[in-house]
GROMACS .gro file of C-alpha atoms in nm:
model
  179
    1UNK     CA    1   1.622  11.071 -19.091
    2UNK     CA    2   1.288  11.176 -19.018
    3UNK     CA    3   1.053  11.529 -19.129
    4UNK     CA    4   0.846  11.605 -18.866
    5UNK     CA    5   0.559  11.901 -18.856
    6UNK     CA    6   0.811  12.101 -18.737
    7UNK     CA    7   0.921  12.357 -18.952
    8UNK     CA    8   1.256  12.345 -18.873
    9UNK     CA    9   1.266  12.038 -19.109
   10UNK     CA   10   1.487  11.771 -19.122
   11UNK     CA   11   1.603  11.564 -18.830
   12UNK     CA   12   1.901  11.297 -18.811
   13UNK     CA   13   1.870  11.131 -18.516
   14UNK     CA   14   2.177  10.900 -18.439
   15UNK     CA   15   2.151  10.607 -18.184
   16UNK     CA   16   2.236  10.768 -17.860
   17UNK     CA   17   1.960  11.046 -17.938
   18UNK     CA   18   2.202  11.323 -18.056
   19UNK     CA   19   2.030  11.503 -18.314
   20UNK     CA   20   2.115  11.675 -18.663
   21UNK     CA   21   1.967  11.980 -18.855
   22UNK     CA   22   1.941  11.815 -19.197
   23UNK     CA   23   1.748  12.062 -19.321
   24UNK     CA   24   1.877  12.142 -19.693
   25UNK     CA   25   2.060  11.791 -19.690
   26UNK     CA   26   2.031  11.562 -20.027
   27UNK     CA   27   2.019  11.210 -19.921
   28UNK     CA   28   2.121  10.968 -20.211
   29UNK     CA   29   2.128  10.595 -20.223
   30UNK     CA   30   2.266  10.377 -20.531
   31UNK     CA   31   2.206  10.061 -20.581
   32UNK     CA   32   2.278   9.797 -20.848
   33UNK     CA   33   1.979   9.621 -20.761
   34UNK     CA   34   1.866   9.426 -21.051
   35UNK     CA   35   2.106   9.560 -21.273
   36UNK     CA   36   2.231   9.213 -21.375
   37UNK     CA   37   1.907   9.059 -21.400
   38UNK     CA   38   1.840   9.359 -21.685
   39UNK     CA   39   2.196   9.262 -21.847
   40UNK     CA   40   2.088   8.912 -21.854
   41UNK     CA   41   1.748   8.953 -21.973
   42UNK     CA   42   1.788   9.244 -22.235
   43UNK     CA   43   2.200   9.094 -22.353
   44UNK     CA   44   2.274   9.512 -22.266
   45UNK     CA   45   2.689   9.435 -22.244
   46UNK     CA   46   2.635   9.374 -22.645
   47UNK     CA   47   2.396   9.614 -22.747
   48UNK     CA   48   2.448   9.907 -22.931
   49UNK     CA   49   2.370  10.261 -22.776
   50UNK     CA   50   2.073  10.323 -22.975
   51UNK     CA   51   1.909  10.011 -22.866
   52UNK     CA   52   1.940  10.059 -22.470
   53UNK     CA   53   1.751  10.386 -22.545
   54UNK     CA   54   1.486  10.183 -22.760
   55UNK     CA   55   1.485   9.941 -22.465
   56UNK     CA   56   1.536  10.175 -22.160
   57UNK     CA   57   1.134  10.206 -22.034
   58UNK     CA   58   1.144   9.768 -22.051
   59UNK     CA   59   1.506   9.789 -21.869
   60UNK     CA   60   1.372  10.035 -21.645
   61UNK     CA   61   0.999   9.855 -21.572
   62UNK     CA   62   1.238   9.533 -21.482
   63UNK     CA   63   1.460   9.708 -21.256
   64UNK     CA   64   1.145   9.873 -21.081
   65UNK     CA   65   0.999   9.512 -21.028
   66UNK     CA   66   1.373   9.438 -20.857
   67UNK     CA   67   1.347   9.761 -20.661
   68UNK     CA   68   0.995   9.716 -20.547
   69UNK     CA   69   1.001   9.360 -20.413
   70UNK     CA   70   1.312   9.424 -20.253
   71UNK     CA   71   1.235   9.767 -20.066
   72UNK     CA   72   0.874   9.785 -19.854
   73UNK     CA   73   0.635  10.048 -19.992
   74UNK     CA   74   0.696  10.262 -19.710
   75UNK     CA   75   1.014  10.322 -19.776
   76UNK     CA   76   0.954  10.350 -20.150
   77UNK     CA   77   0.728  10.608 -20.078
   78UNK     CA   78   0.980  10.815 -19.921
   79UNK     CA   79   1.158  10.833 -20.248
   80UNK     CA   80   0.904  10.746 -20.555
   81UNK     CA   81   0.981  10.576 -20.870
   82UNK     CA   82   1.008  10.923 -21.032
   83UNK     CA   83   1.370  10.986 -20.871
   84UNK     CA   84   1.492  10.645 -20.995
   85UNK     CA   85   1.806  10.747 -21.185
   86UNK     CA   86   1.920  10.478 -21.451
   87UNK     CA   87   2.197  10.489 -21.573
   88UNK     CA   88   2.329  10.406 -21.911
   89UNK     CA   89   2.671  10.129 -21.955
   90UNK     CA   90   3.019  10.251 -21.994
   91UNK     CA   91   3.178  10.219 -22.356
   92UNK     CA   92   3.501  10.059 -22.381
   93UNK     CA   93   3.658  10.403 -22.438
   94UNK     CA   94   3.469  10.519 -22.086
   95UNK     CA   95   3.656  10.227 -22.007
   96UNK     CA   96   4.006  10.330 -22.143
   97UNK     CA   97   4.001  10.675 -22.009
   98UNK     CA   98   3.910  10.580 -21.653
   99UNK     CA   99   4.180  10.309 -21.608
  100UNK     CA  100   4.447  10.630 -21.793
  101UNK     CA  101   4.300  10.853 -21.567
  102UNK     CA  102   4.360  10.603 -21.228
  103UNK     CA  103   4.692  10.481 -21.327
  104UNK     CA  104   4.773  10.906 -21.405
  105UNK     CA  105   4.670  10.944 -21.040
  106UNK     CA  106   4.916  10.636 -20.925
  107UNK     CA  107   5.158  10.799 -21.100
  108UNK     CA  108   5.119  11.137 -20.919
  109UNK     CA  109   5.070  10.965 -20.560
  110UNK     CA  110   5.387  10.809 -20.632
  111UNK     CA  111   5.565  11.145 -20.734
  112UNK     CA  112   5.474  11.267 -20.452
  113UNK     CA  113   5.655  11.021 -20.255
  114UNK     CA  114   5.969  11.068 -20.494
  115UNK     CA  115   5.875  10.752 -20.685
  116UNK     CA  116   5.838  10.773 -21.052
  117UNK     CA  117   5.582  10.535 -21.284
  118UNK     CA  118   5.554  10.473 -21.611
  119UNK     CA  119   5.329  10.282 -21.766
  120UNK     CA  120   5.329  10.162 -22.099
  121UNK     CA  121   5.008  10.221 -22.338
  122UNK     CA  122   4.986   9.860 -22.395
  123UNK     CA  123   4.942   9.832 -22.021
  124UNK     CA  124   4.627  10.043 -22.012
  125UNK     CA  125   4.505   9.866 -22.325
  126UNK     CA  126   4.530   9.517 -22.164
  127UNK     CA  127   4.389   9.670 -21.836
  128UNK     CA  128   4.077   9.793 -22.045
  129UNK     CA  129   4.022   9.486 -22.209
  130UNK     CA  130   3.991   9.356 -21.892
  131UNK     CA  131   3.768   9.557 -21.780
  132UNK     CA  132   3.546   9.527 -22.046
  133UNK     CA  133   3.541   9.166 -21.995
  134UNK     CA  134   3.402   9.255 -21.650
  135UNK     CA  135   3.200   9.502 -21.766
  136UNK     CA  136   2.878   9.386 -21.552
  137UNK     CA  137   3.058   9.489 -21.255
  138UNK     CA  138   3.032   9.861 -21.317
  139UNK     CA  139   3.348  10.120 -21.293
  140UNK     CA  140   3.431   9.946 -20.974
  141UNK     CA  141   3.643   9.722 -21.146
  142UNK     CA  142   3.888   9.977 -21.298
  143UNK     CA  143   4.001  10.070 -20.939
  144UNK     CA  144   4.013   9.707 -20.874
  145UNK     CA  145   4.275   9.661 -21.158
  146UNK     CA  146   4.465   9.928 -21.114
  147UNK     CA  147   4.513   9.824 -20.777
  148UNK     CA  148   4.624   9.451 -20.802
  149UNK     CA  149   4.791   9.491 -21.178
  150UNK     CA  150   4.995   9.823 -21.095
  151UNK     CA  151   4.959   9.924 -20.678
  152UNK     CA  152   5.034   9.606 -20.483
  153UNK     CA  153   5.288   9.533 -20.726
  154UNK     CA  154   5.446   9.860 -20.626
  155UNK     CA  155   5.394   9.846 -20.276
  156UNK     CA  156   5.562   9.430 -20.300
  157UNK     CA  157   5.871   9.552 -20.466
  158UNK     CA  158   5.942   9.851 -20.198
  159UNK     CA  159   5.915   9.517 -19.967
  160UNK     CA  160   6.204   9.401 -20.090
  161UNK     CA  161   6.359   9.664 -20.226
  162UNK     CA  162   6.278  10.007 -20.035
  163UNK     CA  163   6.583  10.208 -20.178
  164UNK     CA  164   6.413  10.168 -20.561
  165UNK     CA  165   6.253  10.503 -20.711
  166UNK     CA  166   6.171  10.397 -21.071
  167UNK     CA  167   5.888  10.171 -21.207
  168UNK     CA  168   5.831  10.084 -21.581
  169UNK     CA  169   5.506   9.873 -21.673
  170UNK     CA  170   5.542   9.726 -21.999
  171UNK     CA  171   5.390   9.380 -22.184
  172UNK     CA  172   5.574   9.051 -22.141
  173UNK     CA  173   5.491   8.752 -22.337
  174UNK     CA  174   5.154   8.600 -22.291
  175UNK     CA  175   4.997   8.958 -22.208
  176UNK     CA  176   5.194   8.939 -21.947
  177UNK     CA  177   5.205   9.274 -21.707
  178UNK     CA  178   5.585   9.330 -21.593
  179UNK     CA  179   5.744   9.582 -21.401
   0.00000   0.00000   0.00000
């Protein structure tokens, strides 16, 4: 993208010269750019709420430092430190209600298709737990879960067994996920 003098605005330009009116377009980039290097430094997976607030302008001078030797200044002038967004770490009950919420959305996909899924509590509790443990990752890991511990196990049994319409995901021993 580029904003020339022209008052028409902005300009996306792809490589065989088409171009866009952009004009009125929000561009936004995230990045987890020294997001782990803050967790390490500041121990944020184990501190309470209160104290990422007390700590957010350090946490947020580090991540800057990150941002700025990564990016060159002319692109970080394009955007300016001041539209840095930060954001704070999920709670393990962000944590519980997103992995609920995905596996609700399984469960409707699969209605859809005439395939019901159930999944026990103790599922999403296990699933959470593992997330938490992963917490440095971000939310990405909750669709990651879901996924391997519920989806593909779906999608393996229909291999062998296409004419089945009910799952059930319950505990086995060892914290063990069975269907």
């Amino acid at each position: 993208l580029r904003q020339d003098d022209d008052p028409a605005g902005l300009v996306g330009t792809e490589a065989d010269g088409t171009q866009y009116d952009a004009t009125g377009c929000s561009l936004s980039v995230t990045s987890n750019l020294g997001y782990k290097d803050a967790i390490d430094a500041f121990n944020l997976c184990d501190q309470p709420h209160q104290r990422f607030i007390d700590l957010r302008p350090q946490i947020e001078e580090l991540i800057w430092s990150k941002i700025s030797r990564y990016f060159s200044p002319e692109f970080l002038g394009r955007f300016g430190r001041e539209n840095v967004i930060l954001f704070n770490h999920f709670s393990e009950a962000h944590y519980r209600s997103m992995l609920a919420s995905q596996a609700e959305r399984l469960a409707d996909e699969m209605r859809g298709r005439g395939i019901g899924v159930n999944i026990d509590p103790q599922v999403i509790a296990l699933l959470t737990e593992k997330a938490w443990e992963k917490r440095s990752e971000g939310a990405r890991t909750v669709r990651r879960l879901v996924t391997e511990h519920l989806r593909d196990r779906i999608v393996d049994a229909l291999g062998t067994q296409p004419e089945r319409t009910d799952f059930h995901f319950c505990l086995g021993d060892r914290d063990r996920i069975l269907i």
